[in-house]
mmCIF file of C-alpha atoms and ligand atoms in Angstrom:
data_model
loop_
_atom_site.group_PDB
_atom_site.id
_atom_site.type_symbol
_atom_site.label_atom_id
_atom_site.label_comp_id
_atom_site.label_asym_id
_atom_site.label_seq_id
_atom_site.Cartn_x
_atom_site.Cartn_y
_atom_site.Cartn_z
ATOM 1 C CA UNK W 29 88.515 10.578 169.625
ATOM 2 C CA UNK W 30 91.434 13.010 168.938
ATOM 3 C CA UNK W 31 91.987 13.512 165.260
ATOM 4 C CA UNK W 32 95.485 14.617 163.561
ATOM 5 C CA UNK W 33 96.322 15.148 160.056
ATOM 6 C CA UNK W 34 99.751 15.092 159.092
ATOM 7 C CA UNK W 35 100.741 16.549 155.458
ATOM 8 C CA UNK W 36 103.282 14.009 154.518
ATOM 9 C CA UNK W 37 105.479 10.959 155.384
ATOM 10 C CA UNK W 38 108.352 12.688 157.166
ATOM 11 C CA UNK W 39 106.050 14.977 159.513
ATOM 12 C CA UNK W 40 104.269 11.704 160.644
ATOM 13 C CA UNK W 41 105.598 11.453 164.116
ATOM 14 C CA UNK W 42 107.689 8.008 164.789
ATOM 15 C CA UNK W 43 105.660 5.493 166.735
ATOM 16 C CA UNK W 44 106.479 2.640 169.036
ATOM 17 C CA UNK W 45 106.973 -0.243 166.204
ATOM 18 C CA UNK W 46 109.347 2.288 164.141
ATOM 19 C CA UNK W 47 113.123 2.309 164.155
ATOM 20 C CA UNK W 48 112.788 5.607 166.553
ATOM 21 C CA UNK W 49 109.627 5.691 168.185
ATOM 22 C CA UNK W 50 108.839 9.211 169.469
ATOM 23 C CA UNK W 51 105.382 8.834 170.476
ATOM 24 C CA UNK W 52 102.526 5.923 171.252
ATOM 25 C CA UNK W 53 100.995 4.262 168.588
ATOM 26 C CA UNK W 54 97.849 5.713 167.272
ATOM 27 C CA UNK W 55 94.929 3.205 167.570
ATOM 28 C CA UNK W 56 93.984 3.694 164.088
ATOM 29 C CA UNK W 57 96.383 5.002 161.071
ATOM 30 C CA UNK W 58 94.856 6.054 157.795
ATOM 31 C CA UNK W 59 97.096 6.668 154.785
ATOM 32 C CA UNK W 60 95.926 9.123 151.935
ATOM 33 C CA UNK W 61 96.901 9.538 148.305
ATOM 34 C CA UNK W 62 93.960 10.502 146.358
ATOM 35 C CA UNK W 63 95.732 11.330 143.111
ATOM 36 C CA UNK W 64 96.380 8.236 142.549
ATOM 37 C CA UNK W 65 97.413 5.273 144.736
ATOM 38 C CA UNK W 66 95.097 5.072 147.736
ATOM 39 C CA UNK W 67 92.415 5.748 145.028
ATOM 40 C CA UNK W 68 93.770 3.027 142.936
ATOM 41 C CA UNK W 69 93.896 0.694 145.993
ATOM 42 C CA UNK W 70 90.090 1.443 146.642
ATOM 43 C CA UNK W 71 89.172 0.959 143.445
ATOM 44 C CA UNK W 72 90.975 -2.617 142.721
ATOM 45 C CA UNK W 73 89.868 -4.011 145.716
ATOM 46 C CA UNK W 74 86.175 -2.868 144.792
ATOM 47 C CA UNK W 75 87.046 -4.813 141.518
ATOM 48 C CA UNK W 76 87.733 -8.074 143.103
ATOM 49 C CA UNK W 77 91.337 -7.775 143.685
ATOM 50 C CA UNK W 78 92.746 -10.553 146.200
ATOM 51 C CA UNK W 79 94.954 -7.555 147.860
ATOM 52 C CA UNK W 80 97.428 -4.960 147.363
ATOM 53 C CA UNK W 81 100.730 -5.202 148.840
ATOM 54 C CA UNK W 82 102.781 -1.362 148.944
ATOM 55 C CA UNK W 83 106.415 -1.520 148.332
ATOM 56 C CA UNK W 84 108.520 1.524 148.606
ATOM 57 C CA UNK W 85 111.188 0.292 146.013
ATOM 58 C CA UNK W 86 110.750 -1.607 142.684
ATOM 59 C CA UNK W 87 113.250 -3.846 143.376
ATOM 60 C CA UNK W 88 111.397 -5.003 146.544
ATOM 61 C CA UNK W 89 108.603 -5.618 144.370
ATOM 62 C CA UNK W 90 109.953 -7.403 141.545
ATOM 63 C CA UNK W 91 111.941 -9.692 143.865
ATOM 64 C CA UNK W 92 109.076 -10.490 145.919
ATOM 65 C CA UNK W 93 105.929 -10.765 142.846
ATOM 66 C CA UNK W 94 108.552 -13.085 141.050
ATOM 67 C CA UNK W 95 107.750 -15.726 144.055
ATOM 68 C CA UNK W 96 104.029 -15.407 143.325
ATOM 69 C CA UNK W 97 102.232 -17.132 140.130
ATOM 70 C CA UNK W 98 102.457 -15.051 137.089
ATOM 71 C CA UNK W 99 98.862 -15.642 136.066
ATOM 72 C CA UNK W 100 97.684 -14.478 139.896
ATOM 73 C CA UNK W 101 99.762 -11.171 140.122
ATOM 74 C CA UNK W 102 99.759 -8.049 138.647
ATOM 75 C CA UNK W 103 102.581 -5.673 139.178
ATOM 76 C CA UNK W 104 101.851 -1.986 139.424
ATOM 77 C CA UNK W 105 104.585 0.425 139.280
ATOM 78 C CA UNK W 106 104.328 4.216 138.305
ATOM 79 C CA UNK W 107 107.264 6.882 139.028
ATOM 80 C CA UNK W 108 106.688 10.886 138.124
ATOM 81 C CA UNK W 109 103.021 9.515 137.083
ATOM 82 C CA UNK W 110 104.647 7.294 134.098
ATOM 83 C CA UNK W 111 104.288 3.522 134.454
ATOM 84 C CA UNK W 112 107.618 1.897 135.423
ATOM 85 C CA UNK W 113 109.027 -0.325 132.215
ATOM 86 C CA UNK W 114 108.542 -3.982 133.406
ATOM 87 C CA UNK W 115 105.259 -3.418 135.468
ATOM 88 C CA UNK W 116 101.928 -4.337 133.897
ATOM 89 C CA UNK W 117 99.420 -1.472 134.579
ATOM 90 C CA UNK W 118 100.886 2.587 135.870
ATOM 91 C CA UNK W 119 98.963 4.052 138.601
ATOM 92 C CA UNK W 120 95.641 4.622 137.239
ATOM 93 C CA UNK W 121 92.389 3.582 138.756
ATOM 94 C CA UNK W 122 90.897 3.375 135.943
ATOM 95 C CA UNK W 123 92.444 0.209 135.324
ATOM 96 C CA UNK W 124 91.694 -1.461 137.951
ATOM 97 C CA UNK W 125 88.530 -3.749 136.255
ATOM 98 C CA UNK W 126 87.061 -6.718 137.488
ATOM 99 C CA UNK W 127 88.355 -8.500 133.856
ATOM 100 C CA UNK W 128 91.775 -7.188 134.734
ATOM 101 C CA UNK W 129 92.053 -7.446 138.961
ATOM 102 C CA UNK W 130 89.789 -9.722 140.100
ATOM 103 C CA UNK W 131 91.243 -12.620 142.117
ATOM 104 C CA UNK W 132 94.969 -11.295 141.468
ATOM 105 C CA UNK W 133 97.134 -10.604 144.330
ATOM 106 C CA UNK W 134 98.765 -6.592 143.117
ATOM 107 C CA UNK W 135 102.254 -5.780 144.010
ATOM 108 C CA UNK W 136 102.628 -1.773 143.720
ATOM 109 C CA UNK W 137 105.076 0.705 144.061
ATOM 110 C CA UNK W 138 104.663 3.977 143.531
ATOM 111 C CA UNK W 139 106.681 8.183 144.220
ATOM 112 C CA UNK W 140 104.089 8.503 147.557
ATOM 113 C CA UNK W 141 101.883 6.671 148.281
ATOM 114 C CA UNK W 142 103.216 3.374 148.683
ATOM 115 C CA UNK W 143 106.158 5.326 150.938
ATOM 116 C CA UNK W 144 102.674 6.929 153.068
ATOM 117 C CA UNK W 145 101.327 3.503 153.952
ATOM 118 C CA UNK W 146 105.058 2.205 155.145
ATOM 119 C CA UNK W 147 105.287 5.031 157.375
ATOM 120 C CA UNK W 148 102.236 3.947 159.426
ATOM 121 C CA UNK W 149 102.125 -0.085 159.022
ATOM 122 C CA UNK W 150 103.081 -0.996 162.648
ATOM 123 C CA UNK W 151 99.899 0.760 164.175
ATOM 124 C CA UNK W 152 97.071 -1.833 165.031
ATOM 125 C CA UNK W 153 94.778 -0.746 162.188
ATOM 126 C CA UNK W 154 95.590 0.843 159.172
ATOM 127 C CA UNK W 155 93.689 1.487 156.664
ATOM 128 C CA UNK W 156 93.683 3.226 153.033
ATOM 129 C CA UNK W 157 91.763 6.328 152.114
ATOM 130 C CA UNK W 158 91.007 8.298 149.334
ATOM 131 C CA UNK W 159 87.738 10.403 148.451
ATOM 132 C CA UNK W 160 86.139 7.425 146.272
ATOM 133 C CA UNK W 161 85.818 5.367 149.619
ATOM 134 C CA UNK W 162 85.269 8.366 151.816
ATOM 135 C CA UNK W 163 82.071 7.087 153.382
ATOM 136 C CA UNK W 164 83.070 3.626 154.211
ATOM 137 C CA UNK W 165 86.177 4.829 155.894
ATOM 138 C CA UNK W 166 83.950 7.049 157.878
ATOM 139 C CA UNK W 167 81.447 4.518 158.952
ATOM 140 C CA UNK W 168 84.168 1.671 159.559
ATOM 141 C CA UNK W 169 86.164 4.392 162.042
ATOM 142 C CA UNK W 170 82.515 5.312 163.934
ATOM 143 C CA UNK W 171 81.936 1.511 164.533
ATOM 144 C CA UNK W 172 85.314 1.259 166.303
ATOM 145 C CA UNK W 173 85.860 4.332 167.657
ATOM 146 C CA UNK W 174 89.687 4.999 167.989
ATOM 147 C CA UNK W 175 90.835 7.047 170.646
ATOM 148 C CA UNK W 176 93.172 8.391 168.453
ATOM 149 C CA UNK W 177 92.755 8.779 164.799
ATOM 150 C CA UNK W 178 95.896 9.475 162.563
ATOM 151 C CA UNK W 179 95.328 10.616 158.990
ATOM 152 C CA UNK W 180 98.599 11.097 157.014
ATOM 153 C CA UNK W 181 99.102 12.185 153.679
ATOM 154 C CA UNK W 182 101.375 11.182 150.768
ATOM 155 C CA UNK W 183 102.476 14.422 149.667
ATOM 156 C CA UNK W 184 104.429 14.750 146.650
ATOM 157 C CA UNK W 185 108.064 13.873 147.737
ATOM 158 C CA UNK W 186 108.194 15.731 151.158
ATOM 159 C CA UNK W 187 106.056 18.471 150.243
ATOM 160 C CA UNK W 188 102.182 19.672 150.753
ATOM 161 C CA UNK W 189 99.704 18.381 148.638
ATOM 162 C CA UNK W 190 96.104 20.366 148.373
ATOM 163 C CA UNK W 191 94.017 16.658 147.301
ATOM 164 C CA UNK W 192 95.470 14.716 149.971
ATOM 165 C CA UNK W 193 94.920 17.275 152.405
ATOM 166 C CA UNK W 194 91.405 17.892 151.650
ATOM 167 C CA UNK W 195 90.232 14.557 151.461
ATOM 168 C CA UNK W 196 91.405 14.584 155.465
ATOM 169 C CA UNK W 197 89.173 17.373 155.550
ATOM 170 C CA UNK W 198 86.485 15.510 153.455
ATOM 171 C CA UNK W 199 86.602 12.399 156.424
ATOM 172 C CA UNK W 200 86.566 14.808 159.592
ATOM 173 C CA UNK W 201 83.953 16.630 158.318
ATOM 174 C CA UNK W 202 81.438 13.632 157.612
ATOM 175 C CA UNK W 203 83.013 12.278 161.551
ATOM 176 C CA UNK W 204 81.846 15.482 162.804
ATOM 177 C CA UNK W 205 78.688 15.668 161.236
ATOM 178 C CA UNK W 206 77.922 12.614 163.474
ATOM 179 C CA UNK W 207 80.262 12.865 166.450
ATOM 180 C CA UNK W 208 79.217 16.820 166.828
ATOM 181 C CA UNK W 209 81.092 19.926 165.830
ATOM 182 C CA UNK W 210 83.098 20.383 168.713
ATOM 183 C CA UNK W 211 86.672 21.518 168.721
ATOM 184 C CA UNK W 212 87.682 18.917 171.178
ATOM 185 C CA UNK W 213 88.046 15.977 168.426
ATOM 186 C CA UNK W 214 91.309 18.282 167.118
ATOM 187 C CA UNK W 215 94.255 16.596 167.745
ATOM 188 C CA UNK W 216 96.698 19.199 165.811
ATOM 189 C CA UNK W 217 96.407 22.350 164.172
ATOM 190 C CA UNK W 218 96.713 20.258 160.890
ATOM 191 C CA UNK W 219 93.318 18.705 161.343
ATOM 192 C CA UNK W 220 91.572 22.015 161.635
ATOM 193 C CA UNK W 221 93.468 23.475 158.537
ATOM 194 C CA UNK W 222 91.945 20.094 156.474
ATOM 195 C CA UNK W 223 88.347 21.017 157.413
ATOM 196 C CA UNK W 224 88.505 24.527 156.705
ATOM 197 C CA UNK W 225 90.157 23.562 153.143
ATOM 198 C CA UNK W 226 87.470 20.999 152.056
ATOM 199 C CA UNK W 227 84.417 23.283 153.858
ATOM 200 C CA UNK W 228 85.929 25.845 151.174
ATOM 201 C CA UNK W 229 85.906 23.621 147.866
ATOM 202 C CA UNK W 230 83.574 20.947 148.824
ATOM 203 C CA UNK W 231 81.933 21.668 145.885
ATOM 204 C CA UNK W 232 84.241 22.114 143.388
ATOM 205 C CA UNK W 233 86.963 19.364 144.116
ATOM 206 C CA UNK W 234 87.919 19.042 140.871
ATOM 207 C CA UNK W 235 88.455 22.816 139.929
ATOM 208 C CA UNK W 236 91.141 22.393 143.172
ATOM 209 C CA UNK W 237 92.768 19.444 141.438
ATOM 210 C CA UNK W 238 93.206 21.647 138.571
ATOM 211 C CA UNK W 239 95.061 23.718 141.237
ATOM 212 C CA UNK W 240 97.260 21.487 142.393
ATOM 213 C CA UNK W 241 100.572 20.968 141.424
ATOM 214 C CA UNK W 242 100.439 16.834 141.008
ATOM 215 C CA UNK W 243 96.757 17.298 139.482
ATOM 216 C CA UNK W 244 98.402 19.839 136.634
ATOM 217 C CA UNK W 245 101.487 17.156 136.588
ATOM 218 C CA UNK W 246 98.754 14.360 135.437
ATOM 219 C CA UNK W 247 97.001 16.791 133.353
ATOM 220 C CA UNK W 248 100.136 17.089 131.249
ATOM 221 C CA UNK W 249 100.361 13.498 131.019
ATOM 222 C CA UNK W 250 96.698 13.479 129.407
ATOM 223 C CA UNK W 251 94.884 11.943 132.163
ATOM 224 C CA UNK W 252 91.735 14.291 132.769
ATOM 225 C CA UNK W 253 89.276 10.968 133.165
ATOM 226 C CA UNK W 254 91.904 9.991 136.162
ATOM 227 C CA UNK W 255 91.462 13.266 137.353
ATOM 228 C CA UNK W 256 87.662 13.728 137.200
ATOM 229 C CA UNK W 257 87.413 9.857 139.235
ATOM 230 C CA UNK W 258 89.212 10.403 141.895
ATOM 231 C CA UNK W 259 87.439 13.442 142.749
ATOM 232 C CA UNK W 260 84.232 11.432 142.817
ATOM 233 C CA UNK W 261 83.131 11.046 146.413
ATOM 234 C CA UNK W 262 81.559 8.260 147.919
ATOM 235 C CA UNK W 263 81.299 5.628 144.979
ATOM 236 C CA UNK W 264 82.985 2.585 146.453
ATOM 237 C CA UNK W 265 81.799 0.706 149.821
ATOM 238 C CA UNK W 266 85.261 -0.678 150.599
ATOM 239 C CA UNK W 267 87.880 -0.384 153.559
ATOM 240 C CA UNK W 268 91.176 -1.187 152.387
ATOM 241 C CA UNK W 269 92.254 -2.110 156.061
ATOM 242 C CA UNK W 270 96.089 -3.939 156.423
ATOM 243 C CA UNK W 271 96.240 -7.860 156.890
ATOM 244 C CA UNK W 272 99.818 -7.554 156.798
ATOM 245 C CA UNK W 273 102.498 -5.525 156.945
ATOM 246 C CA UNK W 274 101.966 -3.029 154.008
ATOM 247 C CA UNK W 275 99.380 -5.676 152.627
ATOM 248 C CA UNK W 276 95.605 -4.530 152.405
HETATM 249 O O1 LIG N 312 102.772 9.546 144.352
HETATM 250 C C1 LIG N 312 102.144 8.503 144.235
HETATM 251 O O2 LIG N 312 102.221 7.593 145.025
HETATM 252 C C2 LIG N 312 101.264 8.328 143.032
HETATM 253 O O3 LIG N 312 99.973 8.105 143.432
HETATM 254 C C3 LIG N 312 101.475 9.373 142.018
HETATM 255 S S1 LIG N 312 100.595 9.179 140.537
HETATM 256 O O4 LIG N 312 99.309 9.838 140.648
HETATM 257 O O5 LIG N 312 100.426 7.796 140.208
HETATM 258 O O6 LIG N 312 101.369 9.849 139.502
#
């Protein structure tokens, strides 16, 4: 298995099934937005959600949640961390209750991460990953074994982010600890940056989302408790993996 990280959207490499494919398909293509939306995505579908389809414009996702039962969809729109006017929940996870999600079909668009998971729907599996789910997402890519292994990360419109970046580091490091440390799974120099970033704040992965620049945006927005959950690891046995295009 070769393993690349990429740190955003644009610096994901076209593949064959884009508009200008630049490079093969990677077997497996796992999209990353831990503060909030892959988190959020973990979190409903651990609720009971029916699934989450990812829209990179609201107006995609209003036109195409009108077609859908009113009482079976919930519309989930956030934009510079505020929920959109017209959507029924923001971004937060913890919203995402059984009472509220379960059996509902949620239509979401959001600054990243909805934009993240576009970027990489026409590889064979894709899947959604965020520190919460950590674990499964490991054990669900050591079952199939990808030769390659994609991870890219929403960033915060274009740029580096330090939470989406580590929780690559979080998933290579539990693949290693059963594949073997051995340099050869490195598919880019990103990958090896991501481990050496989470083997330095492993421990303290909040104090780093204090750090970060979209962590101290959704601090100022009050949302500590949003925050302090997604940098839980390992609490949710679920694989967000796509049925659809941009549908998980
Ligand atoms: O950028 C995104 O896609 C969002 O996850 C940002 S927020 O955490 O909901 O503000």
């Amino acid at each position: 298995m070769k393993i690349s990280v990429f740190h955003t959207p644009e610096l994901t490499p076209q593949f064959s099934g884009s508009e200008s494919p630049t490079t093969p398909a990677p077997d497996c293509a796992i999209a990353i937005d831990v503060l909030r939306a892959t988190t959020t995505i973990a979190t409903a579908l651990a609720a009971g959600a029916e699934s989450v389809q990812a829209f990179c414009t609201l107006e995609e996702l209003m036109t195409t949640s009108e077609a859908w039962p009113a009482d079976r969809r919930i519309r989930i729109g956030e934009r510079g961390g505020k929920t959109v006017e017209g959507c029924d929940l923001g971004n937060s996870p913890l919203d995402c209750t059984p009472d509220r999600v379960a059996g509902k079909r949620l239509f979401m668009s959001t600054t990243n991460g909805t934009r993240a998971l576009q970027t990489i729907q026409s590889a064979p599996v894709v899947l959604a990953a965020a520190l919460v789910n950590r674990r499964a997402i490991v054990d669900f890519v050591l079952a199939q074994q990808p030769a390659t292994l994609w991870m890219t990360a929403s960033g915060w419109e274009g740029s580096f982010s330090l939470e989406d970046t580590v929780c690559a580091g979080a998933i290579i490091s539990a693949l290693l600890e059963k594949l073997g440390q051995d340099s050869d799974w490195f598919g880019n120099d990103e990958a090896v940056a991501a481990l050496a970033l989470y083997d330095q704040w492993r421990d303290r992965l909040l104090q780093l989302f204090h750090q970060a620049s979209h962590g101290q945006r959704l601090l100022r927005l009050g949302l500590l408790e949003d925050l302090e959950y997604c940098a839980s690891q390992d609490r949710l046995d679920v694989v967000p993996i796509q049925t659809a295009p941009a549908v998980l």
